[in-house]
Short mmCIF file of C-alpha atoms in Angstrom, two decimals:
data_model
loop_
_atom_site.label_atom_id
_atom_site.label_comp_id
_atom_site.label_asym_id
_atom_site.label_seq_id
_atom_site.Cartn_x
_atom_site.Cartn_y
_atom_site.Cartn_z
CA MET A 276 0.00 0.00 0.00
CA ARG A 277 1.32 3.43 -0.83
CA LYS A 278 1.98 5.74 2.06
CA HIS A 279 0.52 9.20 1.75
CA ALA A 280 -0.63 9.97 5.31
CA SER A 281 2.83 10.74 6.72
CA ARG A 282 3.63 13.23 3.97
CA LYS A 283 4.15 16.69 5.45
CA VAL A 284 2.10 19.36 3.65
CA VAL A 285 4.31 22.31 2.72
CA THR A 286 2.76 25.58 3.73
CA LEU A 287 5.88 27.73 3.31
CA SER A 288 7.57 28.67 0.05
CA MET A 289 10.65 26.46 0.76
CA TYR A 290 10.42 23.04 -0.91
CA ARG A 291 12.70 20.05 -0.26
CA ILE A 292 14.80 18.54 -3.04
CA LEU A 293 16.66 15.21 -3.18
CA LEU A 294 19.69 15.15 -5.52
CA VAL A 295 20.78 11.84 -7.09
CA ASP A 296 23.97 11.34 -9.16
CA ASP A 297 26.65 8.61 -9.21
CA GLU A 298 29.44 11.13 -9.97
CA LYS A 299 30.76 12.49 -6.66
CA MET A 300 31.96 15.82 -8.10
CA GLU A 301 28.67 16.33 -9.97
CA LEU A 302 26.71 15.63 -6.79
CA GLU A 303 28.81 18.07 -4.76
CA MET A 304 28.39 20.74 -7.41
CA LEU A 305 24.62 20.23 -7.41
CA ALA A 306 24.40 20.32 -3.61
CA HIS A 307 26.80 23.14 -2.74
CA TYR A 308 27.36 25.40 -5.73
CA ILE A 309 23.80 26.04 -6.91
CA ARG A 310 21.91 28.78 -5.05
CA TRP A 311 18.86 26.66 -4.28
CA GLU A 312 17.68 28.97 -1.47
CA ASP A 313 17.32 31.82 -3.98
CA MET A 314 14.81 29.61 -5.83
CA GLY A 315 12.83 28.82 -2.65
CA ILE A 316 14.24 25.28 -2.43
CA ARG A 317 16.24 23.51 0.30
CA VAL A 318 18.53 20.52 -0.34
CA ALA A 319 17.08 17.78 1.88
CA GLY A 320 19.74 15.22 0.99
CA THR A 321 21.76 13.43 -1.68
CA ALA A 322 22.16 9.87 -2.97
CA LYS A 323 24.65 8.21 -5.32
CA ASN A 324 22.26 5.75 -7.00
CA GLY A 325 18.60 4.91 -7.28
CA ARG A 326 18.57 2.25 -4.57
CA GLU A 327 20.08 4.58 -2.00
CA ALA A 328 17.70 7.35 -3.10
CA LEU A 329 14.67 5.10 -2.48
CA GLN A 330 15.89 4.43 1.07
CA ARG A 331 16.39 8.16 1.67
CA MET A 332 12.93 9.01 0.30
CA GLU A 333 11.21 7.34 3.26
CA GLU A 334 13.35 9.40 5.62
CA LEU A 335 13.39 12.77 3.81
CA ARG A 336 9.99 12.91 2.07
CA PRO A 337 11.23 15.29 -0.65
CA ASP A 338 8.86 17.39 -2.74
CA ILE A 339 11.27 17.37 -5.70
CA ILE A 340 13.85 14.91 -7.03
CA LEU A 341 16.60 15.82 -9.50
CA THR A 342 18.25 12.61 -10.71
CA ASP A 343 20.81 11.50 -13.27
CA VAL A 344 19.44 9.07 -15.87
CA ARG A 345 22.35 6.62 -16.18
CA MET A 346 23.63 5.23 -12.86
CA PRO A 347 24.91 1.86 -11.62
CA ILE A 348 22.89 -0.49 -9.35
CA MET A 349 19.57 1.25 -10.18
CA ASP A 350 19.27 3.82 -12.98
CA GLY A 351 17.18 6.98 -12.85
CA LEU A 352 14.26 5.53 -14.85
CA GLU A 353 13.72 2.51 -12.60
CA PHE A 354 14.20 4.69 -9.54
CA SER A 355 11.58 7.19 -10.75
CA ARG A 356 9.04 4.41 -11.31
CA ARG A 357 9.52 3.14 -7.76
CA ALA A 358 9.62 6.65 -6.30
CA LYS A 359 6.21 7.36 -7.84
CA GLN A 360 4.88 4.22 -6.12
CA ILE A 361 6.06 5.58 -2.78
CA ASP A 362 4.74 9.09 -3.42
CA ARG A 363 2.66 9.81 -6.52
CA ASN A 364 2.96 13.57 -5.89
CA VAL A 365 6.75 13.84 -5.83
CA GLN A 366 8.04 15.90 -8.78
CA ILE A 367 10.90 14.28 -10.71
CA ALA A 368 13.28 15.97 -13.15
CA PHE A 369 16.12 14.24 -15.01
CA LEU A 370 19.74 15.09 -15.77
CA SER A 371 21.12 13.64 -19.00
CA GLY A 372 24.07 13.71 -21.38
CA HIS A 373 23.70 14.68 -25.04
CA ASP A 374 23.96 11.12 -26.39
CA GLU A 375 21.06 9.57 -24.44
CA PHE A 376 18.14 9.96 -26.89
CA GLN A 377 16.43 6.70 -25.95
CA TYR A 378 16.77 7.45 -22.21
CA ILE A 379 15.08 10.82 -22.65
CA LYS A 380 12.19 9.22 -24.56
CA ALA A 381 11.77 6.78 -21.68
CA ALA A 382 12.03 9.61 -19.13
CA LEU A 383 9.11 11.40 -20.75
CA SER A 384 6.98 8.27 -20.21
CA VAL A 385 7.47 7.99 -16.43
CA GLU A 386 5.77 11.24 -15.45
CA ALA A 387 8.94 13.34 -15.35
CA ILE A 388 8.11 17.04 -15.15
CA GLY A 389 11.19 17.89 -17.24
CA TYR A 390 14.83 17.14 -18.00
CA LEU A 391 18.06 19.12 -18.13
CA LEU A 392 21.15 18.58 -20.25
CA LYS A 393 24.65 18.40 -18.81
CA PRO A 394 26.45 20.71 -18.33
CA LEU A 395 23.68 22.55 -16.51
CA ASP A 396 22.34 25.81 -17.90
CA MET A 397 21.36 27.92 -14.85
CA GLU A 398 18.57 29.71 -16.70
CA GLU A 399 17.02 26.39 -17.79
CA LEU A 400 17.33 25.06 -14.23
CA HIS A 401 15.63 28.16 -12.81
CA ASN A 402 12.78 28.01 -15.35
CA LEU A 403 12.20 24.33 -14.63
CA MET A 404 12.16 24.91 -10.87
CA VAL A 405 9.53 27.65 -11.30
CA ARG A 406 7.29 25.07 -12.99
CA VAL A 407 8.08 22.44 -10.36
CA LYS A 408 7.26 24.77 -7.47
CA GLN A 409 3.97 25.76 -9.10
CA LYS A 410 3.06 22.08 -9.34
CA CYS A 411 4.05 21.50 -5.69
CA GLU A 412 1.92 24.45 -4.65
CA GLU A 413 -1.09 23.08 -6.52
CA ILE A 414 -0.68 19.75 -4.76
CA SER A 415 -0.17 21.22 -1.28
CA ILE A 416 -3.29 23.43 -1.38
CA SER A 417 -5.67 21.05 -3.14
CA SER A 418 -8.62 20.16 -0.92
CA GLN A 419 -9.62 16.53 -0.47
CA THR A 420 -13.31 16.86 -1.43
CA SER A 421 -15.32 13.94 -2.71
CA GLY A 422 -14.69 14.99 -6.31
CA VAL A 423 -10.96 15.28 -5.69
CA LEU A 424 -10.92 11.89 -3.99
CA LYS A 425 -12.79 10.33 -6.90
CA GLU A 426 -10.30 11.84 -9.34
CA THR A 427 -7.38 10.60 -7.21
CA TYR A 428 -8.76 7.05 -6.94
CA LEU A 429 -9.58 6.90 -10.64
CA ARG A 430 -6.09 8.10 -11.58
CA GLU A 431 -4.56 5.40 -9.36
CA LEU A 432 -6.87 2.79 -10.91
CA PHE A 433 -5.90 3.86 -14.45
CA LEU A 434 -2.16 3.78 -13.68
CA GLU A 435 -1.94 0.66 -11.50
CA ASN A 436 -0.55 -2.49 -13.19
CA ASN A 437 -1.23 -4.83 -10.27
CA PRO A 438 -4.81 -6.30 -10.43
CA LYS A 439 -4.96 -6.84 -6.66
CA ILE A 440 -4.10 -3.22 -5.92
CA ARG A 441 -6.56 -2.08 -8.61
CA SER A 442 -9.33 -3.92 -6.75
CA GLN A 443 -8.47 -1.88 -3.63
CA TRP A 444 -8.90 1.37 -5.55
CA ILE A 445 -12.24 0.08 -6.91
CA GLU A 446 -13.38 -0.57 -3.31
CA LYS A 447 -12.43 2.99 -2.35
CA LEU A 448 -14.36 4.37 -5.32
CA GLN A 449 -17.44 2.41 -4.26
CA LEU A 450 -17.32 3.95 -0.76
CA LEU A 451 -17.54 7.55 -2.02
CA PRO A 452 -20.79 9.54 -1.62
CA SER A 453 -21.39 9.41 -5.40
CA PRO A 454 -19.81 6.12 -6.49
CA ILE A 455 -19.23 4.99 -10.06
CA PRO A 456 -21.92 2.44 -11.08
CA ALA A 457 -20.35 -0.99 -10.60
CA SER A 458 -22.16 -2.59 -13.55
CA GLY A 459 -22.48 0.33 -15.94
CA PHE A 460 -21.40 0.59 -19.57
CA PHE A 461 -18.32 2.78 -20.02
CA GLN A 462 -16.08 4.39 -22.59
CA ILE A 463 -12.98 6.47 -21.99
CA LEU A 464 -11.53 9.45 -23.82
CA TYR A 465 -7.76 9.77 -23.37
CA ILE A 466 -6.82 13.40 -24.06
CA THR A 467 -3.40 15.01 -24.47
CA ALA A 468 -2.71 18.73 -24.77
CA ASP A 469 0.25 18.67 -27.13
CA SER A 470 2.57 21.63 -27.47
CA PHE A 471 6.31 21.89 -28.14
CA SER A 472 6.65 24.53 -25.42
CA GLY A 473 4.84 22.30 -22.94
CA PRO A 474 1.10 22.15 -22.15
CA GLY A 475 0.07 25.16 -20.13
CA ILE A 476 -2.54 25.42 -17.40
CA GLU A 477 -4.83 27.11 -19.93
CA ALA A 478 -5.52 23.67 -21.46
CA VAL A 479 -7.27 22.47 -18.28
CA MET A 480 -10.13 24.97 -18.08
CA PRO A 481 -11.69 24.45 -21.54
CA ILE A 482 -11.80 20.69 -20.95
CA ARG A 483 -13.32 20.96 -17.47
CA GLN A 484 -15.83 23.52 -18.70
CA PHE A 485 -16.87 21.33 -21.63
CA VAL A 486 -17.34 18.22 -19.47
CA GLN A 487 -19.46 20.15 -16.94
CA THR A 488 -21.77 21.68 -19.54
CA GLU A 489 -21.91 19.14 -22.37
CA MET A 490 -21.21 15.73 -20.76
CA PRO A 491 -23.35 15.34 -17.63
CA CYS A 492 -22.78 11.57 -17.62
CA ALA A 493 -19.01 11.93 -17.62
CA PHE A 494 -16.24 12.49 -15.07
CA LEU A 495 -12.90 14.18 -15.83
CA CYS A 496 -9.69 12.84 -14.35
CA GLN A 497 -6.36 14.60 -14.83
CA ILE A 498 -3.70 11.90 -15.24
CA LYS A 499 -0.77 14.34 -15.22
CA GLU A 500 0.00 17.80 -16.56
CA GLY A 501 -1.46 18.04 -20.04
CA THR A 502 -3.03 14.54 -19.95
CA PHE A 503 -6.64 13.74 -19.07
CA ALA A 504 -9.09 10.85 -19.11
CA ILE A 505 -12.85 11.34 -19.40
CA LEU A 506 -14.89 8.46 -17.99
CA TYR A 507 -18.18 8.34 -19.89
CA ASN A 508 -21.07 6.36 -18.42
CA ARG A 509 -23.08 5.62 -21.55
CA LYS A 510 -26.52 4.21 -22.09
CA LEU A 511 -26.71 0.79 -23.70
CA ASP A 512 -28.92 2.02 -26.54
CA ALA A 513 -26.79 5.13 -27.25
CA SER A 514 -25.48 5.67 -30.78
CA SER A 515 -21.95 4.42 -31.40
CA LEU A 516 -21.18 7.84 -32.91
CA GLU A 517 -22.40 9.79 -29.88
CA LEU A 518 -19.07 9.94 -28.04
CA THR A 519 -17.10 10.53 -31.24
CA GLU A 520 -19.27 13.55 -32.01
CA MET A 521 -18.72 14.86 -28.46
CA ALA A 522 -14.97 14.36 -28.81
CA GLU A 523 -14.90 16.32 -32.07
CA GLN A 524 -17.00 19.03 -30.43
CA LEU A 525 -14.45 19.18 -27.59
CA LEU A 526 -11.63 19.61 -30.13
CA ARG A 527 -13.48 22.59 -31.59
CA HIS A 528 -14.25 23.99 -28.12
CA ALA A 529 -10.56 23.92 -27.15
CA SER A 530 -9.28 25.15 -30.52
CA ASP A 531 -8.35 28.56 -29.09
CA SER A 532 -5.93 26.95 -26.63
CA SER A 533 -2.21 27.24 -27.38
CA SER A 534 -1.96 23.46 -26.86
CA PRO A 535 -3.87 21.48 -29.52
CA LEU A 536 -5.75 18.47 -28.18
CA SER A 537 -5.55 14.89 -29.43
CA ILE A 538 -8.10 12.29 -28.32
CA GLY A 539 -8.11 8.49 -28.21
CA ILE A 540 -11.48 6.77 -27.71
CA SER A 541 -11.89 3.29 -26.24
CA ASN A 542 -14.52 0.77 -27.26
CA VAL A 543 -17.42 0.06 -24.87
CA GLY A 544 -16.69 -1.90 -21.69
CA MET A 545 -18.99 -3.23 -18.97
CA GLY A 546 -18.38 -2.91 -15.27
CA ILE A 547 -15.98 -0.87 -13.21
CA GLU A 548 -13.37 -3.66 -13.52
CA SER A 549 -13.04 -2.85 -17.24
CA LEU A 550 -11.84 0.74 -16.66
CA TYR A 551 -8.11 -0.04 -16.55
CA ASP A 552 -8.19 -1.88 -19.90
CA LEU A 553 -10.44 0.79 -21.45
CA CYS A 554 -8.01 3.54 -20.42
CA ALA A 555 -5.05 1.55 -21.79
CA ALA A 556 -6.85 1.10 -25.12
CA ALA A 557 -7.78 4.79 -25.32
CA LYS A 558 -4.20 5.77 -24.47
CA GLN A 559 -2.86 3.51 -27.22
CA ALA A 560 -5.32 5.03 -29.70
CA ASN A 561 -4.16 8.51 -28.63
CA ALA A 562 -0.54 7.50 -29.27
CA SER A 563 -1.45 6.88 -32.92
CA LYS A 564 -1.54 10.68 -33.33
CA PHE A 565 2.16 10.22 -34.12
CA TYR A 566 1.03 8.99 -37.56
CA PHE A 567 -2.31 10.85 -37.87
CA GLY A 568 -1.15 14.26 -36.60
CA LEU A 569 -2.19 16.58 -33.78
CA GLY A 570 -5.78 17.66 -33.28
CA THR A 571 -7.14 14.26 -34.26
CA CYS A 572 -9.77 11.99 -32.74
CA ILE A 573 -8.84 8.30 -33.01
CA MET A 574 -11.02 5.29 -32.22
CA ALA A 575 -9.57 2.19 -30.56
CA ASP A 576 -10.17 0.10 -33.68
CA GLU A 577 -8.13 2.63 -35.69
CA THR A 578 -5.10 2.21 -33.41
CA ILE A 579 -1.86 1.72 -35.32
CA VAL A 580 0.45 -1.04 -34.13
CA PRO A 581 4.03 0.24 -34.64
CA VAL A 582 6.53 -1.82 -36.62
CA TYR A 583 9.95 -2.33 -34.99
CA GLU A 584 12.04 -2.34 -38.14
CA GLU A 585 15.36 -0.53 -38.57
CA VAL A 586 15.42 2.09 -41.34
CA ASN A 587 18.60 2.82 -43.29
CA PRO A 588 18.85 6.61 -43.81
CA GLU A 589 22.02 6.45 -45.95
CA PRO A 590 20.32 6.62 -49.39
CA ALA A 591 18.21 9.58 -48.24
CA ILE A 592 21.28 11.31 -46.76
CA THR A 593 23.11 10.94 -50.06
CA SER A 594 20.17 12.19 -52.15
CA ILE A 595 19.39 15.15 -49.89
CA CYS A 596 23.04 16.23 -49.62
CA TYR A 597 23.38 15.98 -53.40
CA ALA A 598 20.26 18.14 -53.93
CA ILE A 599 21.44 20.76 -51.42
CA ALA A 600 24.95 20.83 -52.89
CA HIS A 601 23.45 21.48 -56.33
CA LEU A 602 21.00 24.09 -54.97
CA GLN A 603 18.04 21.91 -55.99
CA GLU A 604 15.53 23.00 -53.34
CA PRO A 605 12.41 21.22 -54.76
CA THR A 606 14.38 17.98 -55.09
CA ALA A 607 15.69 18.22 -51.51
CA ILE A 608 12.17 18.77 -50.17
CA ALA A 609 10.80 15.91 -52.29
CA GLU A 610 13.50 13.54 -50.98
CA ILE A 611 12.67 14.46 -47.36
CA GLN A 612 8.95 13.97 -48.01
CA SER A 613 9.58 10.60 -49.67
CA PHE A 614 11.77 9.40 -46.78
CA PHE A 615 9.18 10.30 -44.15
CA ALA A 616 6.26 9.02 -46.22
CA THR A 617 8.00 5.63 -46.34
CA MET A 618 8.42 5.54 -42.55
CA ARG A 619 4.88 6.80 -42.00
CA ASN A 620 3.31 4.28 -44.40
CA SER A 621 5.43 1.49 -42.92
CA ARG A 622 4.23 2.48 -39.42
CA ILE A 623 7.78 2.53 -38.08
CA ASP A 624 7.93 2.74 -34.27
CA GLN A 625 8.13 6.29 -32.88
CA ASP A 626 11.47 5.79 -31.12
CA LEU A 627 13.01 4.32 -34.28
CA VAL A 628 11.66 7.24 -36.31
CA GLY A 629 13.23 9.61 -33.78
CA SER A 630 16.66 7.98 -33.70
CA THR A 631 16.73 7.52 -37.50
CA SER A 632 15.70 11.14 -38.04
CA LEU A 633 18.45 12.29 -35.68
CA ARG A 634 20.99 10.26 -37.70
CA LEU A 635 19.65 11.81 -40.91
CA VAL A 636 19.76 15.44 -39.84
CA THR A 637 23.11 15.06 -38.02
CA ALA A 638 24.73 13.55 -41.14
CA ILE A 639 23.40 16.41 -43.30
CA GLU A 640 24.68 19.04 -40.85
CA GLN A 641 28.08 17.37 -40.63
CA HIS A 642 28.30 17.14 -44.42
CA PHE A 643 27.81 20.91 -44.70
CA ALA A 644 29.79 21.78 -41.55
CA ASN A 645 32.09 24.05 -43.57
CA ILE A 646 29.03 26.02 -44.74
CA ILE A 647 27.29 26.12 -41.35
CA GLY A 648 30.42 26.75 -39.31
CA GLY A 649 32.09 24.12 -37.13
CA GLY A 650 30.99 25.67 -33.82
CA SER A 651 27.35 25.84 -34.86
CA VAL A 652 27.09 22.14 -35.79
CA HIS A 653 27.36 20.97 -32.17
CA SER A 654 24.71 23.41 -30.93
CA MET A 655 22.45 22.39 -33.84
CA TYR A 656 22.85 18.73 -32.85
CA VAL A 657 21.80 19.48 -29.27
CA ASP A 658 18.80 21.45 -30.51
CA ASP A 659 17.82 18.67 -32.97
CA TRP A 660 18.11 16.05 -30.23
CA LYS A 661 15.98 17.97 -27.73
CA ARG A 662 13.30 18.84 -30.28
CA ILE A 663 12.99 15.39 -31.86
CA ALA A 664 12.68 13.81 -28.40
CA ARG A 665 9.70 16.04 -27.61
CA TYR A 666 7.81 16.12 -30.92
CA ALA A 667 4.46 14.33 -30.69
CA THR A 668 4.09 13.49 -34.41
CA ILE A 669 6.17 12.38 -37.36
CA TYR A 670 4.94 15.47 -39.23
CA GLU A 671 6.67 17.76 -36.72
CA ILE A 672 9.94 15.86 -37.09
CA GLU A 673 9.69 16.06 -40.89
CA ALA A 674 8.99 19.81 -40.72
CA HIS A 675 11.99 20.35 -38.44
CA ILE A 676 14.37 18.53 -40.77
CA THR A 677 12.93 20.39 -43.77
CA ASP A 678 13.59 23.68 -41.97
CA VAL A 679 17.19 22.65 -41.25
CA CYS A 680 17.79 21.75 -44.90
CA LEU A 681 16.19 24.98 -46.13
CA SER A 682 18.46 26.95 -43.78
CA ILE A 683 21.52 25.19 -45.21
CA LEU A 684 20.23 25.84 -48.73
CA ALA A 685 19.89 29.54 -47.90
CA LEU A 686 23.52 29.57 -46.73
CA MET A 687 24.53 27.74 -49.91
CA LYS A 688 22.74 30.30 -52.06
CA ASP A 689 24.60 33.07 -50.27
CA LYS A 690 27.83 31.22 -50.92
CA ASP A 691 26.80 30.84 -54.55
CA LYS A 692 27.57 34.50 -55.00
CA ASP A 693 31.19 33.49 -54.57
CA LYS A 694 32.77 33.66 -58.03
CA ASN A 695 34.52 30.31 -57.51
CA LEU A 696 31.42 28.28 -56.64
CA HIS A 697 30.36 27.93 -60.27
CA ILE A 698 33.68 26.14 -60.89
CA VAL A 699 32.76 23.60 -58.21
CA HIS A 700 29.38 23.12 -59.94
CA GLN A 701 31.22 22.45 -63.21
CA ILE A 702 33.33 19.81 -61.49
CA THR A 703 30.36 18.06 -59.84
CA ASN A 704 28.44 18.11 -63.13
CA LEU A 705 31.42 16.61 -64.94
CA ILE A 706 31.73 13.83 -62.36
CA ASP A 707 27.97 13.16 -62.41
CA ARG A 708 28.11 12.73 -66.20
CA SER A 709 31.41 10.83 -66.45
CA PHE A 710 31.83 8.76 -63.26
CA SER A 711 31.63 5.53 -65.29
CA MET A 712 34.85 6.45 -67.13
CA PRO A 713 38.42 6.66 -65.77
CA LEU A 714 38.74 10.14 -64.28
CA THR A 715 41.83 11.79 -62.81
CA ILE A 716 42.31 15.12 -61.08
CA GLU A 717 44.37 16.19 -64.10
CA ASP A 718 41.44 15.42 -66.45
CA ILE A 719 39.07 17.43 -64.30
CA ALA A 720 41.51 20.35 -63.96
CA LYS A 721 41.90 20.57 -67.74
CA ASN A 722 38.13 20.82 -68.14
CA VAL A 723 37.93 23.89 -65.87
CA TYR A 724 41.28 25.36 -67.04
CA LEU A 725 42.91 25.36 -63.61
CA SER A 726 45.87 23.63 -61.98
CA PRO A 727 45.22 20.25 -60.27
CA ASN A 728 46.38 21.54 -56.86
CA TYR A 729 44.10 24.59 -57.03
CA VAL A 730 41.15 22.40 -58.08
CA ARG A 731 41.78 20.05 -55.12
CA THR A 732 41.88 22.92 -52.62
CA LEU A 733 38.88 24.76 -54.08
CA PHE A 734 36.65 21.67 -54.18
CA LYS A 735 37.52 20.62 -50.61
CA ASP A 736 36.88 24.14 -49.33
CA LYS A 737 33.47 24.49 -50.99
CA MET A 738 32.13 20.92 -50.68
CA GLY A 739 33.68 19.70 -47.43
CA GLU A 740 35.05 16.55 -49.11
CA THR A 741 37.77 15.73 -51.65
CA ILE A 742 37.10 15.18 -55.34
CA LEU A 743 38.03 11.52 -54.94
CA GLU A 744 35.57 11.13 -52.04
CA TYR A 745 32.81 12.73 -54.09
CA LEU A 746 33.60 10.62 -57.17
CA THR A 747 33.68 7.42 -55.12
CA ARG A 748 30.40 8.26 -53.39
CA MET A 749 28.68 8.83 -56.74
CA ARG A 750 30.02 5.54 -58.10
CA ILE A 751 28.94 3.52 -55.06
CA GLN A 752 25.54 5.19 -55.01
CA HIS A 753 24.99 4.26 -58.66
CA ALA A 754 26.31 0.73 -58.05
CA ALA A 755 23.78 0.27 -55.24
CA GLU A 756 21.00 1.17 -57.67
CA LEU A 757 22.32 -1.25 -60.31
CA LEU A 758 22.41 -4.08 -57.73
CA LYS A 759 18.61 -3.95 -57.62
CA ASP A 760 18.68 -5.54 -61.09
CA LYS A 761 19.59 -9.15 -60.26
CA SER A 762 20.25 -9.92 -63.93
CA LYS A 763 23.41 -7.79 -63.82
CA LYS A 764 26.59 -9.52 -62.70
CA ILE A 765 28.95 -7.96 -60.17
CA HIS A 766 31.75 -7.55 -62.71
CA GLU A 767 29.35 -5.81 -65.11
CA ILE A 768 28.29 -3.37 -62.39
CA SER A 769 31.91 -2.77 -61.43
CA ALA A 770 32.77 -1.82 -65.00
CA ALA A 771 29.62 0.30 -65.37
CA VAL A 772 30.67 2.56 -62.49
CA GLY A 773 34.30 2.95 -63.55
CA TYR A 774 36.13 0.13 -61.75
CA GLU A 775 38.09 -2.31 -63.92
CA ASN A 776 39.30 -4.30 -60.92
CA VAL A 777 36.31 -6.17 -59.43
CA SER A 778 38.11 -6.98 -56.16
CA TYR A 779 38.94 -3.31 -55.63
CA PHE A 780 35.34 -2.37 -56.40
CA CYS A 781 34.06 -4.86 -53.80
CA SER A 782 36.51 -3.50 -51.23
CA VAL A 783 35.44 0.11 -51.82
CA PHE A 784 31.74 -0.86 -51.78
CA GLN A 785 32.12 -2.65 -48.45
CA LYS A 786 33.93 0.33 -46.96
CA PHE A 787 31.07 2.68 -47.90
CA LYS A 788 28.08 0.39 -47.31
CA GLY A 789 29.40 -1.89 -44.56
CA THR A 790 28.64 -4.97 -46.62
CA THR A 791 29.78 -6.65 -49.85
CA PRO A 792 27.85 -6.12 -53.10
CA ASN A 793 26.48 -9.67 -52.96
CA GLU A 794 25.31 -9.30 -49.36
CA TYR A 795 23.78 -5.92 -50.18
CA ARG A 796 21.87 -7.47 -53.09
CA LYS A 797 20.56 -10.28 -50.87
CA LYS A 798 19.12 -7.71 -48.46
CA LEU A 799 17.27 -6.07 -51.35
CA LEU A 800 15.69 -9.30 -52.57
#
């Protein structure tokens, strides 16, 4: 049984924080060098791993926990799950390194109120603590009326995995002055207020107002900030479209909010024991907004089951970089759209879409690092990583990557005013037309009437890669396309892309693609 009775209600502005990190120096810095008191927060204690932090929670009863994600013995994610079992109201924020994309995705699923990147940015820390304190204040002053108790018990019922504990919450619900009908027919709406900047408190009022005025047979339960479940006690003879129409009306009612709503609708269930499964089904339907887009209403039987299949972004990277390098904006946009349409139509899992998209955009930025500026590439990566982790739909990720590519194209167009860039275009056009023939730097230099050394330097400066690297990439890219035709022999393909020596061709192909031509062909078949 969870212990809530011994929790001390904070009536002053000073809240208690527990700091958790396995790095001793990091922990000392967090505890002693941050001016917590200026933020209205007192350090209650520290712990060096999740297991120790759980032990200290019983003793310290913190209002806030700031924990590292990756730690030995018990990591931050497992610790946060157990901490929420001890105290559902404790506010948890995560610390994370830049290379932990999958950890951050998981962190967002365990009711974390936010996360911070290492090294800490004091302004970001302060802004997060303002939000955390506001949440603590809401919890500390909330009155335990019958309606609040019903909402609390329902939330626990919806979130509890253990059937035995769920039955205890059902018993509590039945003891309230206005209990939920034990044998009624129910449906659940699972609602998320989705916004990149974070769902604001303004999303709550339109939903509560709508339920009070338009859904007298319903009860609203706030699962967490920006997430709600509406329990609808429906009549047996009601139209199957009745709740869908109400959900669409709610979307219109809340359309002025800065956080667009997305709604998942369960099928009909009978009895209070069905509520947990109905909420899970509605939540899963809501998650399909990743493919349908924000502001959508999705029925349980429309739920998309994600496909866990790795996606190779290399062909798209090559095509997009080529289009950008040649200032072909429509082609670049079309390649991005095609890449995301393939993932969307294949129903690729959201985490895989996120990690693949991060690989795609990072490779593009690195390819044009000389155009962007070396120092800016790292900051762009951090921004890409944070944004992709928080986007709710594949459309938002696609739009972000399109914006990045258009920004690089704008820089390229500015560079195009450089009198030497047209020479580079001549060289790339020559290679694109003649890569199947023997080509030397001397041959290329003669075509543009410059010395070989000057051509080498100019091309590297403008394109970020050597002429040989560009030539080889074009040959291997074309060879990969030819391998799709199983009637063509490896030696024929080798000759067609300018390699007389088949063994050398196979060696170069494996270096670029990580596999031999034959193995690559087998994967295609």
